[in-house]
Amino acid sequence: MADEMNDNTEAPLLVAARGGRPSRTPVWFMRQAGRSLPEYRKLREGTAMLDACMDPEMVCEITMQPVRRHDVDGAILFSDIVVPLKAAGIDLDIVPGTGPVVAKPIATVSDVNAIPELHEEQVRPVVEAIGLLNAELGDVPLIGFAGAPFTLASYLVEGGPSKNHERTKALMHGNPEMWHALLDRLAAITAEFLRVQVNAGVKAVQLFDSWAGALSERDYREFVLPHSTRVLQSIHGVPRIHFGVGTGELLPAMREAGADVVGVDWRTPLDVAVERLRKAAPDLPLPVVQGNLDPALLFAGLPALEREIDRIKREGEAAAGHIFNLGHGVLPDTDPDMITRAVEMVHKTR
């Protein structure tokens, strides 16, 4: 099988994820496979996003593109957080320039009860893509991913992206029983999607809670943490990365959910994040962190970029292990050559 062909347990990304000191600082970038690459735009032309995500050969090629071009230390499976929802039978689409749009937003208990379960055969193309990738990637680990229950719930309740998440918060506080029933169903879908990816051969997983930063720590602990915990603790045998945007105040709780690696956005310095995590759980080993270059710095020119990368690497030394990444995803208009140079700078020893 693919796992026997490419035993990459000593790959820098996996060593760092275990809290070790690898031969070089590992780096990969969220959204490294995507619109910043002309080869991606050419391949995707005329193919809808969700169709692309269910085409094994296309998923393989798009996932490989940044690995070939940038020499990153991890390949992130090309997919989208709503793929398992669509595969399970929820009527939604990804609208260019908007994002996921749900045909019938969740509004009643019967809507929650109608959410279907996810079965492995519904995401068989993803399994096939992982098999293709493990045959090509060699020593580079493949990272699987899924959207966290809260972020998926927000899309389903709001009907699409939301600035204020008012319907989501209203449901959360106004009908907690229905809220927890909704997240129970979404946690089951997410856990199954990740389990399928792990069984197919991904070497790490990342749980994206893109919108969790809209919550207070109190609300996060009451309404979100139990469900993210269920997802992360259902995954065994691979490092579990947990990332959210604007979650500086939530980092200890996000680690409690079962994360082996805590992703940190650009707003919180890594050494500050490590200290928060350490103080919150002094009996646990030093945390492992991922991050956290501001994606906008890829537009700032090489001297500024090198200064920021050096600073982040120094701050990352406070952790047991550090996986370099952005503090969010690559912006669509980013010059691919700047991404390549950034990787070279990260790999360079000081």
mmCIF file of C-alpha atoms in Angstrom:
data_model
loop_
_atom_site.group_PDB
_atom_site.id
_atom_site.type_symbol
_atom_site.label_atom_id
_atom_site.label_comp_id
_atom_site.label_asym_id
_atom_site.label_seq_id
_atom_site.Cartn_x
_atom_site.Cartn_y
_atom_site.Cartn_z
ATOM 1 C CA MET A 1 0.000 0.000 0.000
ATOM 2 C CA ALA A 2 0.979 3.706 -0.276
ATOM 3 C CA ASP A 3 1.935 3.904 3.416
ATOM 4 C CA GLU A 4 4.549 1.202 2.885
ATOM 5 C CA MET A 5 5.904 2.942 -0.227
ATOM 6 C CA ASN A 6 6.517 6.261 1.515
ATOM 7 C CA ASP A 7 7.163 5.923 5.215
ATOM 8 C CA ASN A 8 7.620 9.607 6.015
ATOM 9 C CA THR A 9 7.436 9.491 9.816
ATOM 10 C CA GLU A 10 10.729 11.424 9.942
ATOM 11 C CA ALA A 11 9.516 14.144 7.576
ATOM 12 C CA PRO A 12 10.217 17.568 9.165
ATOM 13 C CA LEU A 13 6.511 18.457 9.419
ATOM 14 C CA LEU A 14 5.659 15.275 11.309
ATOM 15 C CA VAL A 15 8.715 15.545 13.572
ATOM 16 C CA ALA A 16 7.732 19.109 14.514
ATOM 17 C CA ALA A 17 4.096 18.057 15.013
ATOM 18 C CA ARG A 18 5.291 15.510 17.587
ATOM 19 C CA GLY A 19 7.207 18.238 19.445
ATOM 20 C CA GLY A 20 10.597 17.378 17.994
ATOM 21 C CA ARG A 21 13.346 19.427 16.375
ATOM 22 C CA PRO A 22 13.496 18.481 12.685
ATOM 23 C CA SER A 23 16.373 19.005 10.261
ATOM 24 C CA ARG A 24 14.744 22.217 9.023
ATOM 25 C CA THR A 25 11.756 24.326 9.995
ATOM 26 C CA PRO A 26 8.850 22.764 8.101
ATOM 27 C CA VAL A 27 6.545 25.039 6.147
ATOM 28 C CA TRP A 28 3.311 24.754 4.232
ATOM 29 C CA PHE A 29 0.701 27.401 3.476
ATOM 30 C CA MET A 30 -3.045 27.330 3.818
ATOM 31 C CA ARG A 31 -4.556 27.803 0.333
ATOM 32 C CA GLN A 32 -1.155 27.043 -1.227
ATOM 33 C CA ALA A 33 -3.104 25.052 -3.842
ATOM 34 C CA GLY A 34 -5.370 27.565 -5.507
ATOM 35 C CA ARG A 35 -5.904 30.823 -7.295
ATOM 36 C CA SER A 36 -2.416 32.243 -6.736
ATOM 37 C CA LEU A 37 -1.062 29.658 -9.213
ATOM 38 C CA PRO A 38 -1.562 30.168 -12.959
ATOM 39 C CA GLU A 39 -1.387 26.400 -13.497
ATOM 40 C CA TYR A 40 -4.308 26.003 -11.084
ATOM 41 C CA ARG A 41 -6.414 28.621 -12.871
ATOM 42 C CA LYS A 42 -5.718 26.964 -16.221
ATOM 43 C CA LEU A 43 -6.659 23.500 -14.936
ATOM 44 C CA ARG A 44 -9.811 24.668 -13.138
ATOM 45 C CA GLU A 45 -11.098 26.743 -16.047
ATOM 46 C CA GLY A 46 -14.666 25.702 -16.807
ATOM 47 C CA THR A 47 -14.924 23.340 -13.810
ATOM 48 C CA ALA A 48 -17.065 24.257 -10.806
ATOM 49 C CA MET A 49 -15.308 24.130 -7.445
ATOM 50 C CA LEU A 50 -17.327 21.275 -5.978
ATOM 51 C CA ASP A 51 -16.984 19.258 -9.187
ATOM 52 C CA ALA A 52 -13.218 19.754 -9.045
ATOM 53 C CA CYS A 53 -13.161 18.533 -5.436
ATOM 54 C CA MET A 54 -14.774 15.241 -6.500
ATOM 55 C CA ASP A 55 -12.498 14.573 -9.486
ATOM 56 C CA PRO A 56 -9.632 12.383 -8.163
ATOM 57 C CA GLU A 57 -7.171 13.181 -10.952
ATOM 58 C CA MET A 58 -7.838 16.916 -10.679
ATOM 59 C CA VAL A 59 -7.572 16.855 -6.878
ATOM 60 C CA CYS A 60 -4.247 15.039 -7.184
ATOM 61 C CA GLU A 61 -2.829 17.471 -9.723
ATOM 62 C CA ILE A 62 -3.965 20.606 -7.860
ATOM 63 C CA THR A 63 -2.619 19.283 -4.557
ATOM 64 C CA MET A 64 0.748 18.499 -6.188
ATOM 65 C CA GLN A 65 1.169 21.869 -7.932
ATOM 66 C CA PRO A 66 2.485 23.871 -4.930
ATOM 67 C CA VAL A 67 4.650 20.949 -3.793
ATOM 68 C CA ARG A 68 6.426 20.939 -7.155
ATOM 69 C CA ARG A 69 6.642 24.712 -7.422
ATOM 70 C CA HIS A 70 7.453 25.790 -3.863
ATOM 71 C CA ASP A 71 9.216 22.820 -2.156
ATOM 72 C CA VAL A 72 6.802 22.997 0.781
ATOM 73 C CA ASP A 73 7.044 20.350 3.509
ATOM 74 C CA GLY A 74 3.373 19.406 3.468
ATOM 75 C CA ALA A 75 0.682 18.901 0.838
ATOM 76 C CA ILE A 76 -2.812 20.026 1.829
ATOM 77 C CA LEU A 77 -5.547 17.987 0.185
ATOM 78 C CA PHE A 78 -7.438 20.116 -2.334
ATOM 79 C CA SER A 79 -11.016 20.208 -1.097
ATOM 80 C CA ASP A 80 -13.475 22.535 0.609
ATOM 81 C CA ILE A 81 -15.038 22.489 4.056
ATOM 82 C CA VAL A 82 -18.537 22.020 2.577
ATOM 83 C CA VAL A 83 -17.587 18.948 0.517
ATOM 84 C CA PRO A 84 -18.862 16.430 3.102
ATOM 85 C CA LEU A 85 -22.118 18.367 3.497
ATOM 86 C CA LYS A 86 -22.696 18.364 -0.252
ATOM 87 C CA ALA A 87 -21.695 14.712 -0.509
ATOM 88 C CA ALA A 88 -24.127 13.765 2.261
ATOM 89 C CA GLY A 89 -26.969 15.368 0.319
ATOM 90 C CA ILE A 90 -27.323 18.952 1.586
ATOM 91 C CA ASP A 91 -28.363 21.331 -1.203
ATOM 92 C CA LEU A 92 -25.594 23.933 -1.422
ATOM 93 C CA ASP A 93 -23.135 25.366 -3.893
ATOM 94 C CA ILE A 94 -19.984 27.452 -3.902
ATOM 95 C CA VAL A 95 -20.739 30.710 -5.674
ATOM 96 C CA PRO A 96 -17.666 32.430 -7.176
ATOM 97 C CA GLY A 97 -16.944 35.657 -5.341
ATOM 98 C CA THR A 98 -19.298 34.764 -2.482
ATOM 99 C CA GLY A 99 -18.507 31.334 -1.085
ATOM 100 C CA PRO A 100 -20.799 28.542 0.074
ATOM 101 C CA VAL A 101 -24.504 29.297 -0.373
ATOM 102 C CA VAL A 102 -27.159 27.020 1.135
ATOM 103 C CA ALA A 103 -30.442 26.583 -0.744
ATOM 104 C CA LYS A 104 -32.571 26.163 2.411
ATOM 105 C CA PRO A 105 -30.955 27.507 5.589
ATOM 106 C CA ILE A 106 -31.525 25.615 8.832
ATOM 107 C CA ALA A 107 -34.412 27.232 10.737
ATOM 108 C CA THR A 108 -36.377 24.503 12.556
ATOM 109 C CA VAL A 109 -35.852 21.303 14.525
ATOM 110 C CA SER A 110 -37.204 19.353 11.551
ATOM 111 C CA ASP A 111 -34.487 20.947 9.398
ATOM 112 C CA VAL A 112 -31.888 19.669 11.861
ATOM 113 C CA ASN A 113 -33.438 16.212 11.930
ATOM 114 C CA ALA A 114 -33.359 16.101 8.138
ATOM 115 C CA ILE A 115 -29.557 16.505 7.984
ATOM 116 C CA PRO A 116 -28.308 13.183 6.597
ATOM 117 C CA GLU A 117 -25.392 11.097 7.775
ATOM 118 C CA LEU A 118 -22.216 10.888 5.696
ATOM 119 C CA HIS A 119 -21.162 7.488 4.373
ATOM 120 C CA GLU A 120 -17.731 6.619 3.008
ATOM 121 C CA GLU A 121 -19.003 5.711 -0.449
ATOM 122 C CA GLN A 122 -20.312 9.281 -0.844
ATOM 123 C CA VAL A 123 -16.730 10.611 -0.694
ATOM 124 C CA ARG A 124 -15.122 7.744 -2.605
ATOM 125 C CA PRO A 125 -13.483 10.208 -5.066
ATOM 126 C CA VAL A 126 -11.614 11.784 -2.129
ATOM 127 C CA VAL A 127 -10.336 8.348 -1.107
ATOM 128 C CA GLU A 128 -9.180 7.732 -4.674
ATOM 129 C CA ALA A 129 -7.429 11.110 -4.775
ATOM 130 C CA ILE A 130 -5.539 10.337 -1.556
ATOM 131 C CA GLY A 131 -4.368 7.052 -3.070
ATOM 132 C CA LEU A 132 -3.088 8.871 -6.166
ATOM 133 C CA LEU A 133 -1.333 11.463 -4.038
ATOM 134 C CA ASN A 134 0.420 9.017 -1.749
ATOM 135 C CA ALA A 135 1.810 7.314 -4.847
ATOM 136 C CA GLU A 136 3.321 10.641 -5.989
ATOM 137 C CA LEU A 137 4.275 12.554 -2.850
ATOM 138 C CA GLY A 138 7.156 10.419 -1.629
ATOM 139 C CA ASP A 139 8.491 11.887 1.620
ATOM 140 C CA VAL A 140 6.096 14.865 1.679
ATOM 141 C CA PRO A 141 3.221 14.240 4.117
ATOM 142 C CA LEU A 142 -0.346 14.709 2.932
ATOM 143 C CA ILE A 143 -2.574 16.749 5.256
ATOM 144 C CA GLY A 144 -6.292 16.055 5.242
ATOM 145 C CA PHE A 145 -8.800 18.558 6.539
ATOM 146 C CA ALA A 146 -12.368 19.333 7.433
ATOM 147 C CA GLY A 147 -14.464 22.237 8.643
ATOM 148 C CA ALA A 148 -15.274 22.317 12.349
ATOM 149 C CA PRO A 149 -18.909 21.897 13.430
ATOM 150 C CA PHE A 150 -19.352 25.547 14.463
ATOM 151 C CA THR A 151 -18.176 26.969 11.137
ATOM 152 C CA LEU A 152 -20.306 24.493 9.174
ATOM 153 C CA ALA A 153 -23.295 25.352 11.379
ATOM 154 C CA SER A 154 -22.811 29.046 10.722
ATOM 155 C CA TYR A 155 -22.960 28.494 6.957
ATOM 156 C CA LEU A 156 -26.059 26.321 7.274
ATOM 157 C CA VAL A 157 -27.914 28.701 9.609
ATOM 158 C CA GLU A 158 -26.931 31.950 7.891
ATOM 159 C CA GLY A 159 -27.354 30.493 4.403
ATOM 160 C CA GLY A 160 -23.845 31.610 3.432
ATOM 161 C CA PRO A 161 -20.942 33.701 4.687
ATOM 162 C CA SER A 162 -21.867 36.161 7.429
ATOM 163 C CA LYS A 163 -20.201 39.222 8.879
ATOM 164 C CA ASN A 164 -21.954 39.233 12.254
ATOM 165 C CA HIS A 165 -23.284 35.647 12.590
ATOM 166 C CA GLU A 166 -26.479 37.054 14.060
ATOM 167 C CA ARG A 167 -28.736 34.126 13.149
ATOM 168 C CA THR A 168 -26.133 31.689 14.419
ATOM 169 C CA LYS A 169 -25.745 33.425 17.777
ATOM 170 C CA ALA A 170 -29.494 33.895 18.093
ATOM 171 C CA LEU A 171 -30.045 30.153 17.657
ATOM 172 C CA MET A 172 -27.177 29.319 19.988
ATOM 173 C CA HIS A 173 -28.580 31.375 22.853
ATOM 174 C CA GLY A 174 -32.272 31.285 22.001
ATOM 175 C CA ASN A 175 -32.637 27.549 21.451
ATOM 176 C CA PRO A 176 -29.600 25.768 22.910
ATOM 177 C CA GLU A 177 -31.211 22.341 22.607
ATOM 178 C CA MET A 178 -31.681 22.740 18.869
ATOM 179 C CA TRP A 179 -28.179 24.209 18.578
ATOM 180 C CA HIS A 180 -26.524 21.227 20.230
ATOM 181 C CA ALA A 181 -28.618 18.831 18.140
ATOM 182 C CA LEU A 182 -27.386 20.615 15.008
ATOM 183 C CA LEU A 183 -23.752 20.454 16.084
ATOM 184 C CA ASP A 184 -24.102 16.806 17.070
ATOM 185 C CA ARG A 185 -25.092 15.972 13.511
ATOM 186 C CA LEU A 186 -22.337 18.118 12.009
ATOM 187 C CA ALA A 187 -19.716 16.651 14.354
ATOM 188 C CA ALA A 188 -20.701 13.174 13.154
ATOM 189 C CA ILE A 189 -20.305 14.231 9.500
ATOM 190 C CA THR A 190 -16.956 15.913 10.155
ATOM 191 C CA ALA A 191 -15.590 13.015 12.196
ATOM 192 C CA GLU A 192 -16.556 10.543 9.482
ATOM 193 C CA PHE A 193 -14.969 12.688 6.747
ATOM 194 C CA LEU A 194 -11.703 12.886 8.681
ATOM 195 C CA ARG A 195 -11.808 9.182 9.556
ATOM 196 C CA VAL A 196 -12.172 8.329 5.880
ATOM 197 C CA GLN A 197 -9.170 10.517 5.021
ATOM 198 C CA VAL A 198 -7.002 8.984 7.748
ATOM 199 C CA ASN A 199 -7.914 5.455 6.692
ATOM 200 C CA ALA A 200 -7.085 6.385 3.088
ATOM 201 C CA GLY A 201 -3.588 7.472 4.114
ATOM 202 C CA VAL A 202 -3.324 11.165 5.044
ATOM 203 C CA LYS A 203 -0.475 11.728 7.510
ATOM 204 C CA ALA A 204 -2.008 14.620 9.480
ATOM 205 C CA VAL A 205 -5.346 16.405 9.662
ATOM 206 C CA GLN A 206 -6.349 20.003 10.199
ATOM 207 C CA LEU A 207 -9.704 21.042 11.619
ATOM 208 C CA PHE A 208 -10.616 24.539 10.388
ATOM 209 C CA ASP A 209 -12.892 26.585 12.619
ATOM 210 C CA SER A 210 -12.788 29.627 10.369
ATOM 211 C CA TRP A 211 -15.469 31.617 12.189
ATOM 212 C CA ALA A 212 -14.776 30.662 15.832
ATOM 213 C CA GLY A 213 -13.127 34.031 16.428
ATOM 214 C CA ALA A 214 -16.606 35.579 16.387
ATOM 215 C CA LEU A 215 -17.259 34.005 19.803
ATOM 216 C CA SER A 216 -16.345 34.833 23.367
ATOM 217 C CA GLU A 217 -14.407 32.192 25.271
ATOM 218 C CA ARG A 218 -17.464 31.550 27.439
ATOM 219 C CA ASP A 219 -19.695 30.909 24.434
ATOM 220 C CA TYR A 220 -17.016 28.826 22.745
ATOM 221 C CA ARG A 221 -16.651 26.562 25.774
ATOM 222 C CA GLU A 222 -20.390 26.097 26.192
ATOM 223 C CA PHE A 223 -21.598 25.849 22.613
ATOM 224 C CA VAL A 224 -18.614 24.693 20.517
ATOM 225 C CA LEU A 225 -15.884 22.978 22.520
ATOM 226 C CA PRO A 226 -17.788 19.731 23.242
ATOM 227 C CA HIS A 227 -18.446 19.169 19.551
ATOM 228 C CA SER A 228 -14.936 20.000 18.321
ATOM 229 C CA THR A 229 -13.628 17.716 21.074
ATOM 230 C CA ARG A 230 -15.789 14.879 19.774
ATOM 231 C CA VAL A 231 -14.343 15.337 16.290
ATOM 232 C CA LEU A 232 -10.684 15.606 17.266
ATOM 233 C CA GLN A 233 -10.791 12.815 19.813
ATOM 234 C CA SER A 234 -12.284 10.479 17.222
ATOM 235 C CA ILE A 235 -9.042 10.722 15.201
ATOM 236 C CA HIS A 236 -6.127 8.478 16.104
ATOM 237 C CA GLY A 237 -2.670 7.780 14.765
ATOM 238 C CA VAL A 238 -1.934 11.108 13.042
ATOM 239 C CA PRO A 239 -1.187 14.644 14.311
ATOM 240 C CA ARG A 240 -4.290 16.793 14.727
ATOM 241 C CA ILE A 241 -3.963 20.498 13.908
ATOM 242 C CA HIS A 242 -6.683 22.912 15.006
ATOM 243 C CA PHE A 243 -6.897 26.392 13.466
ATOM 244 C CA GLY A 244 -9.259 29.334 13.627
ATOM 245 C CA VAL A 245 -9.149 32.991 12.616
ATOM 246 C CA GLY A 246 -9.179 35.661 15.329
ATOM 247 C CA THR A 247 -8.963 32.995 18.030
ATOM 248 C CA GLY A 248 -6.155 34.410 20.188
ATOM 249 C CA GLU A 249 -8.402 34.333 23.279
ATOM 250 C CA LEU A 250 -9.616 30.808 22.469
ATOM 251 C CA LEU A 251 -6.259 29.080 21.967
ATOM 252 C CA PRO A 252 -6.183 27.179 25.301
ATOM 253 C CA ALA A 253 -9.734 25.922 24.761
ATOM 254 C CA MET A 254 -8.899 24.893 21.202
ATOM 255 C CA ARG A 255 -5.957 22.872 22.506
ATOM 256 C CA GLU A 256 -8.236 21.268 25.103
ATOM 257 C CA ALA A 257 -10.430 19.999 22.276
ATOM 258 C CA GLY A 258 -7.671 17.524 21.446
ATOM 259 C CA ALA A 259 -5.288 19.404 19.190
ATOM 260 C CA ASP A 260 -1.691 18.176 18.977
ATOM 261 C CA VAL A 261 -0.793 21.359 17.088
ATOM 262 C CA VAL A 262 -2.473 24.717 17.659
ATOM 263 C CA GLY A 263 -2.692 26.991 14.634
ATOM 264 C CA VAL A 264 -2.209 30.686 15.430
ATOM 265 C CA ASP A 265 -3.335 33.515 13.167
ATOM 266 C CA TRP A 266 -1.154 36.579 12.560
ATOM 267 C CA ARG A 267 -2.684 38.692 15.340
ATOM 268 C CA THR A 268 -0.991 36.818 18.197
ATOM 269 C CA PRO A 269 2.816 36.419 18.314
ATOM 270 C CA LEU A 270 3.805 32.766 18.597
ATOM 271 C CA ASP A 271 5.742 33.217 21.831
ATOM 272 C CA VAL A 272 2.704 34.927 23.379
ATOM 273 C CA ALA A 273 0.492 32.084 22.172
ATOM 274 C CA VAL A 274 2.878 29.510 23.659
ATOM 275 C CA GLU A 275 2.850 31.296 27.003
ATOM 276 C CA ARG A 276 -0.966 31.398 27.044
ATOM 277 C CA LEU A 277 -1.129 27.711 26.238
ATOM 278 C CA ARG A 278 1.526 26.832 28.808
ATOM 279 C CA LYS A 279 -0.111 28.805 31.609
ATOM 280 C CA ALA A 280 -3.519 27.321 30.830
ATOM 281 C CA ALA A 281 -2.189 23.769 31.124
ATOM 282 C CA PRO A 282 1.093 23.775 33.104
ATOM 283 C CA ASP A 283 0.995 20.002 33.599
ATOM 284 C CA LEU A 284 0.923 19.280 29.865
ATOM 285 C CA PRO A 285 4.043 19.191 27.681
ATOM 286 C CA LEU A 286 5.059 22.405 25.963
ATOM 287 C CA PRO A 287 2.649 23.046 23.072
ATOM 288 C CA VAL A 288 3.348 22.699 19.370
ATOM 289 C CA VAL A 289 2.243 25.663 17.270
ATOM 290 C CA GLN A 290 1.671 26.432 13.611
ATOM 291 C CA GLY A 291 1.853 29.831 11.956
ATOM 292 C CA ASN A 292 1.773 32.695 11.578
ATOM 293 C CA LEU A 293 2.935 35.098 8.851
ATOM 294 C CA ASP A 294 0.369 37.709 7.837
ATOM 295 C CA PRO A 295 -0.590 36.756 4.236
ATOM 296 C CA ALA A 296 -0.390 40.435 3.262
ATOM 297 C CA LEU A 297 3.366 40.392 3.979
ATOM 298 C CA LEU A 298 3.867 38.359 0.812
ATOM 299 C CA PHE A 299 3.174 41.672 -0.988
ATOM 300 C CA ALA A 300 5.696 43.711 1.043
ATOM 301 C CA GLY A 301 8.948 42.930 -0.783
ATOM 302 C CA LEU A 302 11.810 40.599 0.084
ATOM 303 C CA PRO A 303 13.551 42.590 2.866
ATOM 304 C CA ALA A 304 10.337 43.024 4.853
ATOM 305 C CA LEU A 305 9.371 39.414 4.224
ATOM 306 C CA GLU A 306 12.732 38.132 5.467
ATOM 307 C CA ARG A 307 12.515 40.237 8.634
ATOM 308 C CA GLU A 308 9.065 38.912 9.430
ATOM 309 C CA ILE A 309 10.008 35.297 8.741
ATOM 310 C CA ASP A 310 13.083 35.575 10.977
ATOM 311 C CA ARG A 311 10.986 37.094 13.759
ATOM 312 C CA ILE A 312 8.349 34.378 13.558
ATOM 313 C CA LYS A 313 10.976 31.626 13.552
ATOM 314 C CA ARG A 314 12.564 33.119 16.680
ATOM 315 C CA GLU A 315 9.185 33.367 18.407
ATOM 316 C CA GLY A 316 8.381 29.804 17.383
ATOM 317 C CA GLU A 317 11.412 28.563 19.314
ATOM 318 C CA ALA A 318 9.377 29.028 22.499
ATOM 319 C CA ALA A 319 7.265 26.021 21.474
ATOM 320 C CA ALA A 320 8.131 22.340 21.643
ATOM 321 C CA GLY A 321 7.725 22.275 17.860
ATOM 322 C CA HIS A 322 6.937 24.871 15.201
ATOM 323 C CA ILE A 323 5.379 24.364 11.778
ATOM 324 C CA PHE A 324 5.707 27.567 9.759
ATOM 325 C CA ASN A 325 2.572 28.711 7.984
ATOM 326 C CA LEU A 326 0.574 31.813 7.253
ATOM 327 C CA GLY A 327 -1.809 33.280 9.792
ATOM 328 C CA HIS A 328 -4.588 32.535 7.274
ATOM 329 C CA GLY A 329 -4.708 31.487 3.606
ATOM 330 C CA VAL A 330 -2.685 32.653 0.602
ATOM 331 C CA LEU A 331 -4.451 35.651 -0.954
ATOM 332 C CA PRO A 332 -5.567 35.146 -4.579
ATOM 333 C CA ASP A 333 -3.377 37.904 -6.067
ATOM 334 C CA THR A 334 -0.173 36.741 -4.361
ATOM 335 C CA ASP A 335 2.868 36.444 -6.638
ATOM 336 C CA PRO A 336 3.769 32.718 -6.644
ATOM 337 C CA ASP A 337 7.463 33.613 -6.761
ATOM 338 C CA MET A 338 7.117 35.341 -3.387
ATOM 339 C CA ILE A 339 5.684 32.141 -1.930
ATOM 340 C CA THR A 340 8.666 30.203 -3.289
ATOM 341 C CA ARG A 341 11.090 32.744 -1.836
ATOM 342 C CA ALA A 342 9.293 32.633 1.510
ATOM 343 C CA VAL A 343 9.762 28.863 1.642
ATOM 344 C CA GLU A 344 13.469 29.297 0.873
ATOM 345 C CA MET A 345 13.770 31.826 3.705
ATOM 346 C CA VAL A 346 12.014 29.550 6.177
ATOM 347 C CA HIS A 347 14.290 26.646 5.257
ATOM 348 C CA LYS A 348 17.420 28.778 5.552
ATOM 349 C CA THR A 349 19.198 28.372 8.894
ATOM 350 C CA ARG A 350 20.091 31.600 10.681
#
